[in-house]
mmCIF file with all atom_site columns, C-alpha atoms in Angstrom:
data_model
loop_
_atom_site.group_PDB
_atom_site.id
_atom_site.type_symbol
_atom_site.label_atom_id
_atom_site.label_alt_id
_atom_site.label_comp_id
_atom_site.label_asym_id
_atom_site.label_entity_id
_atom_site.label_seq_id
_atom_site.pdbx_PDB_ins_code
_atom_site.Cartn_x
_atom_site.Cartn_y
_atom_site.Cartn_z
_atom_site.occupancy
_atom_site.B_iso_or_equiv
_atom_site.pdbx_formal_charge
_atom_site.auth_seq_id
_atom_site.auth_comp_id
_atom_site.auth_asym_id
_atom_site.auth_atom_id
_atom_site.pdbx_PDB_model_num
ATOM 1   C CA . MET A 1 1   ? -42.459 17.472 -63.086 1.00 52.00 ? 1   MET A CA 1
ATOM 2   C CA . PRO A 1 2   ? -42.765 13.728 -62.461 1.00 64.00 ? 2   PRO A CA 1
ATOM 3   C CA . THR A 1 3   ? -45.523 12.323 -60.298 1.00 69.00 ? 3   THR A CA 1
ATOM 4   C CA . TRP A 1 4   ? -44.729 10.863 -56.862 1.00 64.00 ? 4   TRP A CA 1
ATOM 5   C CA . GLU A 1 5   ? -45.097 7.376  -58.359 1.00 71.00 ? 5   GLU A CA 1
ATOM 6   C CA . GLN A 1 6   ? -42.517 8.188  -61.060 1.00 72.00 ? 6   GLN A CA 1
ATOM 7   C CA . THR A 1 7   ? -40.227 9.769  -58.475 1.00 72.00 ? 7   THR A CA 1
ATOM 8   C CA . ARG A 1 8   ? -40.224 6.601  -56.357 1.00 69.00 ? 8   ARG A CA 1
ATOM 9   C CA . ARG A 1 9   ? -38.591 4.605  -59.199 1.00 72.00 ? 9   ARG A CA 1
ATOM 10  C CA . ILE A 1 10  ? -36.000 7.341  -59.752 1.00 73.00 ? 10  ILE A CA 1
ATOM 11  C CA . THR A 1 11  ? -35.203 7.438  -56.022 1.00 68.00 ? 11  THR A CA 1
ATOM 12  C CA . VAL A 1 12  ? -34.789 3.643  -55.765 1.00 69.00 ? 12  VAL A CA 1
ATOM 13  C CA . LYS A 1 13  ? -32.472 3.655  -58.792 1.00 73.00 ? 13  LYS A CA 1
ATOM 14  C CA . TYR A 1 14  ? -30.451 6.494  -57.225 1.00 70.00 ? 14  TYR A CA 1
ATOM 15  C CA . LEU A 1 15  ? -30.212 4.697  -53.863 1.00 65.00 ? 15  LEU A CA 1
ATOM 16  C CA . LYS A 1 16  ? -28.809 1.571  -55.518 1.00 69.00 ? 16  LYS A CA 1
ATOM 17  C CA . THR A 1 17  ? -25.708 3.601  -56.468 1.00 72.00 ? 17  THR A CA 1
ATOM 18  C CA . PHE A 1 18  ? -24.808 4.139  -52.778 1.00 64.00 ? 18  PHE A CA 1
ATOM 19  C CA . PRO A 1 19  ? -22.166 1.717  -51.468 1.00 60.00 ? 19  PRO A CA 1
ATOM 20  C CA . GLY A 1 20  ? -23.069 2.115  -47.790 1.00 62.00 ? 20  GLY A CA 1
ATOM 21  C CA . PRO A 1 21  ? -26.186 1.274  -45.841 1.00 66.00 ? 21  PRO A CA 1
ATOM 22  C CA . TYR A 1 22  ? -29.418 2.952  -46.782 1.00 72.00 ? 22  TYR A CA 1
ATOM 23  C CA . ALA A 1 23  ? -32.935 2.621  -45.501 1.00 79.00 ? 23  ALA A CA 1
ATOM 24  C CA . VAL A 1 24  ? -36.307 3.067  -47.082 1.00 78.00 ? 24  VAL A CA 1
ATOM 25  C CA . ILE A 1 25  ? -38.568 4.024  -44.194 1.00 81.00 ? 25  ILE A CA 1
ATOM 26  C CA . ARG A 1 26  ? -42.226 3.162  -44.718 1.00 80.00 ? 26  ARG A CA 1
ATOM 27  C CA . THR A 1 27  ? -44.297 4.384  -41.809 1.00 80.00 ? 27  THR A CA 1
ATOM 28  C CA . GLN A 1 28  ? -46.446 1.565  -40.439 1.00 80.00 ? 28  GLN A CA 1
ATOM 29  C CA . TYR A 1 29  ? -49.970 2.721  -39.588 1.00 80.00 ? 29  TYR A CA 1
ATOM 30  C CA . SER A 1 30  ? -52.453 0.878  -37.401 1.00 81.00 ? 30  SER A CA 1
ATOM 31  C CA . SER A 1 31  ? -56.155 1.131  -38.175 1.00 69.00 ? 31  SER A CA 1
ATOM 32  C CA . SER A 1 32  ? -57.594 0.485  -34.759 1.00 61.00 ? 32  SER A CA 1
ATOM 33  C CA . ASN A 1 33  ? -60.491 2.939  -34.828 1.00 56.00 ? 33  ASN A CA 1
ATOM 34  C CA . ARG A 1 34  ? -63.997 1.918  -35.882 1.00 65.00 ? 34  ARG A CA 1
ATOM 35  C CA . GLN A 1 35  ? -63.888 3.737  -39.213 1.00 67.00 ? 35  GLN A CA 1
ATOM 36  C CA . GLY A 1 36  ? -60.620 2.032  -40.211 1.00 68.00 ? 36  GLY A CA 1
ATOM 37  C CA . GLN A 1 37  ? -58.887 5.419  -40.395 1.00 76.00 ? 37  GLN A CA 1
ATOM 38  C CA . ASN A 1 38  ? -55.589 6.451  -38.909 1.00 77.00 ? 38  ASN A CA 1
ATOM 39  C CA . HIS A 1 39  ? -55.672 9.985  -37.488 1.00 75.00 ? 39  HIS A CA 1
ATOM 40  C CA . CYS A 1 40  ? -51.862 10.139 -37.288 1.00 74.00 ? 40  CYS A CA 1
ATOM 41  C CA . ILE A 1 41  ? -51.752 10.708 -41.048 1.00 75.00 ? 41  ILE A CA 1
ATOM 42  C CA . SER A 1 42  ? -53.449 14.105 -40.682 1.00 75.00 ? 42  SER A CA 1
ATOM 43  C CA . GLU A 1 43  ? -52.167 14.966 -37.190 1.00 76.00 ? 43  GLU A CA 1
ATOM 44  C CA . THR A 1 44  ? -48.403 14.569 -37.727 1.00 80.00 ? 44  THR A CA 1
ATOM 45  C CA . ASN A 1 45  ? -45.876 15.933 -40.176 1.00 78.00 ? 45  ASN A CA 1
ATOM 46  C CA . TYR A 1 46  ? -44.007 12.635 -40.475 1.00 83.00 ? 46  TYR A CA 1
ATOM 47  C CA . PRO A 1 47  ? -43.368 11.449 -44.043 1.00 83.00 ? 47  PRO A CA 1
ATOM 48  C CA . SER A 1 48  ? -45.119 8.204  -44.994 1.00 81.00 ? 48  SER A CA 1
ATOM 49  C CA . VAL A 1 49  ? -42.103 7.104  -47.081 1.00 82.00 ? 49  VAL A CA 1
ATOM 50  C CA . SER A 1 50  ? -38.542 8.353  -46.728 1.00 82.00 ? 50  SER A CA 1
ATOM 51  C CA . ALA A 1 51  ? -35.126 7.267  -48.040 1.00 81.00 ? 51  ALA A CA 1
ATOM 52  C CA . LEU A 1 52  ? -32.151 7.679  -45.706 1.00 86.00 ? 52  LEU A CA 1
ATOM 53  C CA . CYS A 1 53  ? -28.449 7.080  -46.348 1.00 85.00 ? 53  CYS A CA 1
ATOM 54  C CA . ILE A 1 54  ? -25.149 7.773  -44.625 1.00 88.00 ? 54  ILE A CA 1
ATOM 55  C CA . GLY A 1 55  ? -24.136 11.399 -45.206 1.00 89.00 ? 55  GLY A CA 1
ATOM 56  C CA . ALA A 1 56  ? -27.715 12.618 -45.643 1.00 89.00 ? 56  ALA A CA 1
ATOM 57  C CA . ILE A 1 57  ? -28.773 15.750 -43.816 1.00 91.00 ? 57  ILE A CA 1
ATOM 58  C CA . VAL A 1 58  ? -31.930 15.209 -41.775 1.00 93.00 ? 58  VAL A CA 1
ATOM 59  C CA . MET A 1 59  ? -34.296 17.018 -39.439 1.00 95.00 ? 59  MET A CA 1
ATOM 60  C CA . LEU A 1 60  ? -35.504 15.501 -36.180 1.00 95.00 ? 60  LEU A CA 1
ATOM 61  C CA . LEU A 1 61  ? -39.314 15.473 -36.036 1.00 93.00 ? 61  LEU A CA 1
ATOM 62  C CA . LYS A 1 62  ? -39.758 14.856 -32.324 1.00 92.00 ? 62  LYS A CA 1
ATOM 63  C CA . ASN A 1 63  ? -38.555 16.355 -29.061 1.00 91.00 ? 63  ASN A CA 1
ATOM 64  C CA . PHE A 1 64  ? -36.130 13.948 -27.386 1.00 90.00 ? 64  PHE A CA 1
ATOM 65  C CA . VAL A 1 65  ? -34.187 15.970 -24.811 1.00 89.00 ? 65  VAL A CA 1
ATOM 66  C CA . ALA A 1 66  ? -35.164 19.612 -25.243 1.00 88.00 ? 66  ALA A CA 1
ATOM 67  C CA . GLU A 1 67  ? -32.805 20.888 -22.539 1.00 90.00 ? 67  GLU A CA 1
ATOM 68  C CA . GLU A 1 68  ? -29.867 19.308 -24.467 1.00 90.00 ? 68  GLU A CA 1
ATOM 69  C CA . ASN A 1 69  ? -30.903 20.804 -27.866 1.00 90.00 ? 69  ASN A CA 1
ATOM 70  C CA . LEU A 1 70  ? -32.401 17.567 -29.245 1.00 92.00 ? 70  LEU A CA 1
ATOM 71  C CA . THR A 1 71  ? -35.740 18.972 -30.305 1.00 93.00 ? 71  THR A CA 1
ATOM 72  C CA . ASN A 1 72  ? -38.224 18.898 -33.138 1.00 92.00 ? 72  ASN A CA 1
ATOM 73  C CA . GLY A 1 73  ? -36.407 20.790 -35.915 1.00 92.00 ? 73  GLY A CA 1
ATOM 74  C CA . SER A 1 74  ? -32.833 19.874 -34.884 1.00 95.00 ? 74  SER A CA 1
ATOM 75  C CA . MET A 1 75  ? -30.683 19.185 -37.954 1.00 96.00 ? 75  MET A CA 1
ATOM 76  C CA . GLY A 1 76  ? -27.851 16.721 -38.324 1.00 96.00 ? 76  GLY A CA 1
ATOM 77  C CA . THR A 1 77  ? -25.998 14.306 -40.595 1.00 95.00 ? 77  THR A CA 1
ATOM 78  C CA . ILE A 1 78  ? -26.577 10.542 -40.695 1.00 94.00 ? 78  ILE A CA 1
ATOM 79  C CA . ILE A 1 79  ? -23.472 8.696  -39.496 1.00 93.00 ? 79  ILE A CA 1
ATOM 80  C CA . ASP A 1 80  ? -24.774 5.110  -39.485 1.00 92.00 ? 80  ASP A CA 1
ATOM 81  C CA . ILE A 1 81  ? -27.901 3.021  -40.069 1.00 90.00 ? 81  ILE A CA 1
ATOM 82  C CA . VAL A 1 82  ? -28.157 0.022  -37.763 1.00 88.00 ? 82  VAL A CA 1
ATOM 83  C CA . TYR A 1 83  ? -30.443 -2.944 -38.360 1.00 85.00 ? 83  TYR A CA 1
ATOM 84  C CA . TYR A 1 84  ? -31.297 -5.552 -35.740 1.00 81.00 ? 84  TYR A CA 1
ATOM 85  C CA . ASP A 1 85  ? -31.062 -8.256 -38.415 1.00 76.00 ? 85  ASP A CA 1
ATOM 86  C CA . ALA A 1 86  ? -27.750 -8.534 -40.303 1.00 72.00 ? 86  ALA A CA 1
ATOM 87  C CA . ARG A 1 87  ? -29.639 -8.700 -43.628 1.00 70.00 ? 87  ARG A CA 1
ATOM 88  C CA . GLY A 1 88  ? -30.666 -5.083 -42.983 1.00 68.00 ? 88  GLY A CA 1
ATOM 89  C CA . SER A 1 89  ? -32.265 -3.169 -45.821 1.00 64.00 ? 89  SER A CA 1
ATOM 90  C CA . LYS A 1 90  ? -32.594 -6.329 -47.920 1.00 65.00 ? 90  LYS A CA 1
ATOM 91  C CA . LEU A 1 91  ? -35.575 -7.380 -45.802 1.00 64.00 ? 91  LEU A CA 1
ATOM 92  C CA . ILE A 1 92  ? -38.749 -5.981 -47.317 1.00 64.00 ? 92  ILE A CA 1
ATOM 93  C CA . GLY A 1 93  ? -40.457 -3.582 -44.936 1.00 67.00 ? 93  GLY A CA 1
ATOM 94  C CA . ALA A 1 94  ? -37.755 -3.836 -42.260 1.00 74.00 ? 94  ALA A CA 1
ATOM 95  C CA . LEU A 1 95  ? -37.181 -0.636 -40.327 1.00 79.00 ? 95  LEU A CA 1
ATOM 96  C CA . PRO A 1 96  ? -33.701 0.102  -38.983 1.00 87.00 ? 96  PRO A CA 1
ATOM 97  C CA . TRP A 1 97  ? -33.214 -0.587 -35.289 1.00 88.00 ? 97  TRP A CA 1
ATOM 98  C CA . TYR A 1 98  ? -31.905 2.971  -35.034 1.00 91.00 ? 98  TYR A CA 1
ATOM 99  C CA . VAL A 1 99  ? -30.197 5.659  -37.120 1.00 94.00 ? 99  VAL A CA 1
ATOM 100 C CA . VAL A 1 100 ? -27.110 7.406  -35.718 1.00 95.00 ? 100 VAL A CA 1
ATOM 101 C CA . VAL A 1 101 ? -27.209 11.146 -36.423 1.00 96.00 ? 101 VAL A CA 1
ATOM 102 C CA . ASP A 1 102 ? -24.531 13.722 -35.631 1.00 96.00 ? 102 ASP A CA 1
ATOM 103 C CA . PHE A 1 103 ? -26.412 16.689 -34.169 1.00 96.00 ? 103 PHE A CA 1
ATOM 104 C CA . PRO A 1 104 ? -23.667 19.354 -33.889 1.00 95.00 ? 104 PRO A CA 1
ATOM 105 C CA . GLU A 1 105 ? -25.883 21.658 -31.782 1.00 94.00 ? 105 GLU A CA 1
ATOM 106 C CA . SER A 1 106 ? -26.530 18.962 -29.156 1.00 93.00 ? 106 SER A CA 1
ATOM 107 C CA . THR A 1 107 ? -25.207 19.772 -25.692 1.00 91.00 ? 107 THR A CA 1
ATOM 108 C CA . LEU A 1 108 ? -25.564 16.227 -24.349 1.00 89.00 ? 108 LEU A CA 1
ATOM 109 C CA . SER A 1 109 ? -22.668 15.792 -21.916 1.00 86.00 ? 109 SER A CA 1
ATOM 110 C CA . HIS A 1 110 ? -22.219 12.009 -22.141 1.00 87.00 ? 110 HIS A CA 1
ATOM 111 C CA . ASN A 1 111 ? -21.673 9.589  -25.000 1.00 88.00 ? 111 ASN A CA 1
ATOM 112 C CA . LEU A 1 112 ? -24.621 7.369  -25.911 1.00 90.00 ? 112 LEU A CA 1
ATOM 113 C CA . ILE A 1 113 ? -22.462 5.290  -28.267 1.00 91.00 ? 113 ILE A CA 1
ATOM 114 C CA . PRO A 1 114 ? -19.115 4.104  -26.803 1.00 90.00 ? 114 PRO A CA 1
ATOM 115 C CA . GLY A 1 115 ? -16.156 5.585  -28.668 1.00 91.00 ? 115 GLY A CA 1
ATOM 116 C CA . SER A 1 116 ? -18.253 8.232  -30.438 1.00 93.00 ? 116 SER A CA 1
ATOM 117 C CA . PRO A 1 117 ? -18.668 11.939 -29.687 1.00 94.00 ? 117 PRO A CA 1
ATOM 118 C CA . SER A 1 118 ? -21.603 12.970 -27.505 1.00 93.00 ? 118 SER A CA 1
ATOM 119 C CA . THR A 1 119 ? -23.190 14.609 -30.568 1.00 95.00 ? 119 THR A CA 1
ATOM 120 C CA . HIS A 1 120 ? -23.717 11.176 -32.194 1.00 96.00 ? 120 HIS A CA 1
ATOM 121 C CA . ILE A 1 121 ? -27.273 10.325 -31.166 1.00 95.00 ? 121 ILE A CA 1
ATOM 122 C CA . PRO A 1 122 ? -29.087 7.045  -31.928 1.00 95.00 ? 122 PRO A CA 1
ATOM 123 C CA . ILE A 1 123 ? -32.614 7.818  -33.162 1.00 95.00 ? 123 ILE A CA 1
ATOM 124 C CA . PRO A 1 124 ? -34.764 4.719  -32.560 1.00 93.00 ? 124 PRO A CA 1
ATOM 125 C CA . ILE A 1 125 ? -38.022 3.484  -34.015 1.00 90.00 ? 125 ILE A CA 1
ATOM 126 C CA . THR A 1 126 ? -40.831 5.330  -32.242 1.00 90.00 ? 126 THR A CA 1
ATOM 127 C CA . THR A 1 127 ? -44.538 4.744  -31.865 1.00 89.00 ? 127 THR A CA 1
ATOM 128 C CA . GLU A 1 128 ? -46.788 7.787  -31.974 1.00 85.00 ? 128 GLU A CA 1
ATOM 129 C CA . ARG A 1 129 ? -50.468 7.743  -31.016 1.00 83.00 ? 129 ARG A CA 1
ATOM 130 C CA . CYS A 1 130 ? -53.172 10.033 -32.336 1.00 81.00 ? 130 CYS A CA 1
ATOM 131 C CA . GLU A 1 131 ? -54.754 12.642 -30.048 1.00 83.00 ? 131 GLU A CA 1
ATOM 132 C CA . ARG A 1 132 ? -57.755 10.351 -29.446 1.00 79.00 ? 132 ARG A CA 1
ATOM 133 C CA . LYS A 1 133 ? -55.410 7.423  -28.576 1.00 79.00 ? 133 LYS A CA 1
ATOM 134 C CA . CYS A 1 134 ? -57.322 5.113  -30.955 1.00 79.00 ? 134 CYS A CA 1
ATOM 135 C CA . CYS A 1 135 ? -54.644 4.592  -33.609 1.00 79.00 ? 135 CYS A CA 1
ATOM 136 C CA . SER A 1 136 ? -50.876 4.751  -33.971 1.00 83.00 ? 136 SER A CA 1
ATOM 137 C CA . MET A 1 137 ? -47.912 4.869  -36.312 1.00 83.00 ? 137 MET A CA 1
ATOM 138 C CA . ILE A 1 138 ? -44.428 3.356  -36.118 1.00 86.00 ? 138 ILE A CA 1
ATOM 139 C CA . THR A 1 139 ? -41.501 5.091  -37.825 1.00 89.00 ? 139 THR A CA 1
ATOM 140 C CA . ILE A 1 140 ? -38.090 6.735  -37.417 1.00 91.00 ? 140 ILE A CA 1
ATOM 141 C CA . PRO A 1 141 ? -38.828 10.432 -36.693 1.00 93.00 ? 141 PRO A CA 1
ATOM 142 C CA . LEU A 1 142 ? -36.484 11.949 -39.286 1.00 93.00 ? 142 LEU A CA 1
ATOM 143 C CA . ARG A 1 143 ? -37.165 13.981 -42.425 1.00 90.00 ? 143 ARG A CA 1
ATOM 144 C CA . ILE A 1 144 ? -34.621 13.996 -45.207 1.00 87.00 ? 144 ILE A CA 1
ATOM 145 C CA . LEU A 1 145 ? -33.408 17.485 -46.160 1.00 86.00 ? 145 LEU A CA 1
ATOM 146 C CA . GLN A 1 146 ? -30.535 16.609 -48.469 1.00 77.00 ? 146 GLN A CA 1
ATOM 147 C CA . LEU A 1 147 ? -29.415 13.145 -49.627 1.00 65.00 ? 147 LEU A CA 1
ATOM 148 C CA . THR A 1 148 ? -25.680 13.794 -49.484 1.00 62.00 ? 148 THR A CA 1
ATOM 149 C CA . LYS A 1 149 ? -23.697 16.247 -47.438 1.00 50.00 ? 149 LYS A CA 1
ATOM 150 C CA . ALA A 1 150 ? -22.775 19.359 -49.385 1.00 48.00 ? 150 ALA A CA 1
ATOM 151 C CA . GLU A 1 151 ? -19.065 19.835 -50.031 1.00 47.00 ? 151 GLU A CA 1
ATOM 152 C CA . ASP A 1 152 ? -17.502 22.605 -47.935 1.00 42.00 ? 152 ASP A CA 1
#
C-alpha cells in the first residue's frame, strides 16, 4: 500500500492522461480562532484534497434542495467543470466556479442550465462555518466515488 504522499503523485500522473477538464480541489481553510485551529477539519466529512474529472461519479456532501432529492448523499456523474478564468485548472490553487453534475434522482422541475436537462445541477463553491462560527472552509461539496463512469 502506498502512502497518501505517494498516491498524490500517482493521481496527478493519471489525471494528466484525461483529455477533458479536470480539477484538483484543495479545500481552503481559514484559521480565524485564537488557537490558529480550524474546527471544520474535525466537524465535516469534506475531503481536504480531491480530484474531479468529467465522467467521474460523485456524492453530494451538502443538502441543497432536499424536497427535490438534492441532499447530502445524492450521487451523480460529472458532466462539466466550469472555471471563471479561461485558464482553468492551469492556475495553481484555482477552484472551479462550479461543477455540473447529472443527478438522475433529482426531481427539480426546471432547468438551471439552458439547453440541459433539469437533472444537470451546477454545484458551486461553498463556504462552511464551524459550529462555533469562528473559522470556515471553502470548497466544492463533492466526494469522488469513482474516477470514470463504469461501462454498462
